[in-house]
Structure formats: structure tokens, C-alpha cells
Amino acid sequence: EPEVTQTPSHQVTQMGQEVILRCVPISNHLYFYWYRQILGQKVEFLVSFYNNEISEKSEIFDDQFSVERPDGSNFTLKIRSTKLEDSAMYFCASGGLSGSGNTIYFGEGSWLTVV
Amino acid sequence: AQSVTQLGSHVSVSEGALVLLRCNYSSSVPPYLFWYVQYPNQGLQLLLKYTSAATLVKGINGFEAEFKKSETSFHLTKPSAHMSDAAEYFCAVSYGEYNQGGKLIFGQGTELSVKP
């Protein structure tokens, strides 16, 4: 069964460093998302991406964050200068295969720890 | 603002007992509704979804949920709990087609514990 894959599964970085989280969405999907889950809290929407541009973003997704689909298969989230409060599980998701309804499929997540 | 409320951050049941996890949404527009499960150290797995067809939706692992518009609810149930059901359960709502950027809004989650 097709799945969304994410790398790395866990990354520890120092405050102020740049981090890139990578995702390979399900092929033929059209919409891509990043969500995050701070430990013990709810899953929060960060950004959605369609047709090579951001279609919607939350208040959390400020100038520190950026997304890119560099090569038609990968979908990346870049955090330019990490802060302690960026420590969270980041989930990539994809959806939009014609006929599949509104289901959004999630990857297993990337744990980011900022120290 | 669109929101999802899950009543009870922790629910504990005995093995074999009924599981009932509550979810209410706020909307004047019929939404799409989902339940996801998250096992420890894993990602989010779709249990079931409501997309304006039958109001009683059956999902994987014996779970089902009923959409009640009058109560703006989408409670998740399972007749008989199994130890393997212990996990975090998230209710989520979407107000648009995925091809309109239909993001998911999640509830705060309910941790289900199953006692032997």
C-alpha cells in the first residue's frame, strides 16, 4: 500500500541552526501538508501546498518556515533558525488522488529536538 | 472559528467493554469528519471518515462512528475493547474538498487505556 515517508525519523539540533525535514508523498497525490505536534498537545496545521505554491498557512508558519517541492517527488520543510519551542513531531501528509475522497494520509513523523 | 472538541483527555475501559470516545464539532456547514489513531511512537493512521454518505460509518479494527447533525457530534465506538486498542485517538474535521486546500483541524486527542 502506498505510504508517505519521512526522513529523518529523529533529529537533534542546536538552537539557531537550520533544519530540513524531508517527505516523499504518495505518488499522484496533488496536495501536500505539514503538521506539527508538540509533546502532549494536539496536532496543528502548518501549511498546505498545491500546484507548486502554498495554498494555505497557519499563524504558526511564519517567515522562519518554508516549504519546497524541489524535484517533483520530495516535499521539504525548512526551519531557518530553530528555537527551543520548535521542538515537536512534524508530520508530512498528502492527499488529492482523484476519486479518493478527502482522505489525507500521514507519514510517521520526524521528531525534532532543539537544544 | 472552526473547532473540534473531544470530551475526556483520558478514557480507561476494561478489555471486552464498550469503547466510547466523544467528538463534537462547531460548524454551520456540514463538514467532513475523521478519526485517526496514533499508536506509541507512530504516525497517524486513518480509522474512518464521514463524507456525507451514510451517517453510520464503519472503519478498521471494529470501530465505527455515527454522524449526528442535530448534536454536531461524531462519537467513536467499539463494542468490545481489545488490549491492542490502547492508543491516542484524534477526531478531525475538514470543511473543504482536498482540492480546495481542505486542511484538517484536530481535536486535542483522547488517550485510551485498556485494562486486562
mmCIF file of C-alpha atoms in Angstrom, chain A residues 10-96:
data_model
loop_
_atom_site.group_PDB
_atom_site.id
_atom_site.type_symbol
_atom_site.label_atom_id
_atom_site.label_comp_id
_atom_site.label_asym_id
_atom_site.label_seq_id
_atom_site.Cartn_x
_atom_site.Cartn_y
_atom_site.Cartn_z
ATOM 1 C CA HIS A 10 14.584 11.955 14.697
ATOM 2 C CA GLN A 11 16.881 14.952 14.614
ATOM 3 C CA VAL A 12 18.579 16.851 17.379
ATOM 4 C CA THR A 13 19.785 20.323 16.530
ATOM 5 C CA GLN A 14 21.192 23.304 18.333
ATOM 6 C CA MET A 15 19.152 26.453 18.705
ATOM 7 C CA GLY A 16 19.710 28.803 15.792
ATOM 8 C CA GLN A 17 20.624 26.074 13.337
ATOM 9 C CA GLU A 18 18.735 25.394 10.117
ATOM 10 C CA VAL A 19 16.820 22.152 9.755
ATOM 11 C CA ILE A 20 15.347 20.495 6.678
ATOM 12 C CA LEU A 21 12.735 17.800 7.102
ATOM 13 C CA ARG A 22 12.063 15.669 4.075
ATOM 14 C CA CYS A 23 8.991 13.864 2.859
ATOM 15 C CA VAL A 24 8.069 11.708 -0.090
ATOM 16 C CA PRO A 25 4.289 11.981 -0.557
ATOM 17 C CA ILE A 26 2.189 9.300 -2.191
ATOM 18 C CA SER A 27 2.729 9.457 -5.922
ATOM 19 C CA ASN A 28 -0.117 11.009 -7.914
ATOM 20 C CA HIS A 29 -1.291 12.958 -4.895
ATOM 21 C CA LEU A 30 -1.773 16.627 -5.560
ATOM 22 C CA TYR A 31 -1.900 18.245 -2.129
ATOM 23 C CA PHE A 32 0.817 18.203 0.458
ATOM 24 C CA TYR A 33 0.743 19.275 4.064
ATOM 25 C CA TRP A 34 2.903 19.762 7.090
ATOM 26 C CA TYR A 35 1.500 19.446 10.579
ATOM 27 C CA ARG A 36 3.240 19.509 13.924
ATOM 28 C CA GLN A 37 2.508 18.067 17.324
ATOM 29 C CA ILE A 38 4.233 19.494 20.352
ATOM 30 C CA LEU A 39 4.610 16.829 23.036
ATOM 31 C CA GLY A 40 1.318 16.324 24.826
ATOM 32 C CA GLN A 41 -0.610 18.717 22.622
ATOM 33 C CA LYS A 42 -2.911 18.465 19.637
ATOM 34 C CA VAL A 43 -1.847 18.096 16.039
ATOM 35 C CA GLU A 44 -1.645 21.552 14.447
ATOM 36 C CA PHE A 45 -1.840 22.510 10.785
ATOM 37 C CA LEU A 46 1.171 24.370 9.448
ATOM 38 C CA VAL A 47 0.838 24.648 5.690
ATOM 39 C CA SER A 48 -0.749 23.180 2.599
ATOM 40 C CA PHE A 49 0.880 23.136 -0.819
ATOM 41 C CA TYR A 50 -0.684 22.678 -4.242
ATOM 42 C CA ASN A 51 0.486 23.289 -7.778
ATOM 43 C CA ASN A 52 3.912 24.333 -6.601
ATOM 44 C CA GLU A 53 2.737 27.010 -4.257
ATOM 45 C CA ILE A 54 1.391 27.447 -0.755
ATOM 46 C CA SER A 55 -2.399 27.250 -0.759
ATOM 47 C CA GLU A 56 -2.906 27.955 2.923
ATOM 48 C CA LYS A 57 -0.764 28.508 6.003
ATOM 49 C CA SER A 58 -1.410 28.912 9.677
ATOM 50 C CA GLU A 59 -0.233 31.633 12.029
ATOM 51 C CA ILE A 60 2.479 29.269 13.184
ATOM 52 C CA PHE A 61 4.008 29.196 9.709
ATOM 53 C CA ASP A 62 5.916 32.456 9.870
ATOM 54 C CA ASP A 63 8.971 33.642 7.944
ATOM 55 C CA GLN A 64 11.122 31.146 9.803
ATOM 56 C CA PHE A 65 9.465 28.331 7.861
ATOM 57 C CA SER A 66 9.473 27.491 4.188
ATOM 58 C CA VAL A 67 8.375 24.583 2.034
ATOM 59 C CA GLU A 68 9.563 23.360 -1.298
ATOM 60 C CA ARG A 69 8.959 20.612 -3.795
ATOM 61 C CA PRO A 70 12.354 20.630 -5.435
ATOM 62 C CA ASP A 71 12.199 17.660 -7.767
ATOM 63 C CA GLY A 72 8.619 16.511 -8.253
ATOM 64 C CA SER A 73 8.807 13.787 -5.635
ATOM 65 C CA ASN A 74 10.208 15.245 -2.434
ATOM 66 C CA PHE A 75 8.436 17.794 -0.262
ATOM 67 C CA THR A 76 10.559 19.598 2.284
ATOM 68 C CA LEU A 77 10.018 21.770 5.328
ATOM 69 C CA LYS A 78 12.851 24.121 6.214
ATOM 70 C CA ILE A 79 13.151 25.838 9.550
ATOM 71 C CA ARG A 80 15.738 28.585 9.169
ATOM 72 C CA SER A 81 16.770 29.391 12.701
ATOM 73 C CA THR A 82 15.410 26.881 15.134
ATOM 74 C CA LYS A 83 14.092 27.860 18.532
ATOM 75 C CA LEU A 84 13.529 25.721 21.585
ATOM 76 C CA GLU A 85 9.782 25.924 21.047
ATOM 77 C CA ASP A 86 10.157 24.338 17.594
ATOM 78 C CA SER A 87 10.768 21.016 19.321
ATOM 79 C CA ALA A 88 7.921 18.821 18.146
ATOM 80 C CA MET A 89 6.900 15.930 15.945
ATOM 81 C CA TYR A 90 6.449 17.146 12.389
ATOM 82 C CA PHE A 91 4.085 15.204 10.175
ATOM 83 C CA CYS A 92 4.000 15.328 6.429
ATOM 84 C CA ALA A 93 0.749 14.395 4.731
ATOM 85 C CA SER A 94 -0.618 14.119 1.236
ATOM 86 C CA GLY A 95 -3.986 13.817 -0.412
ATOM 87 C CA GLY A 96 -5.788 14.518 -3.604
#
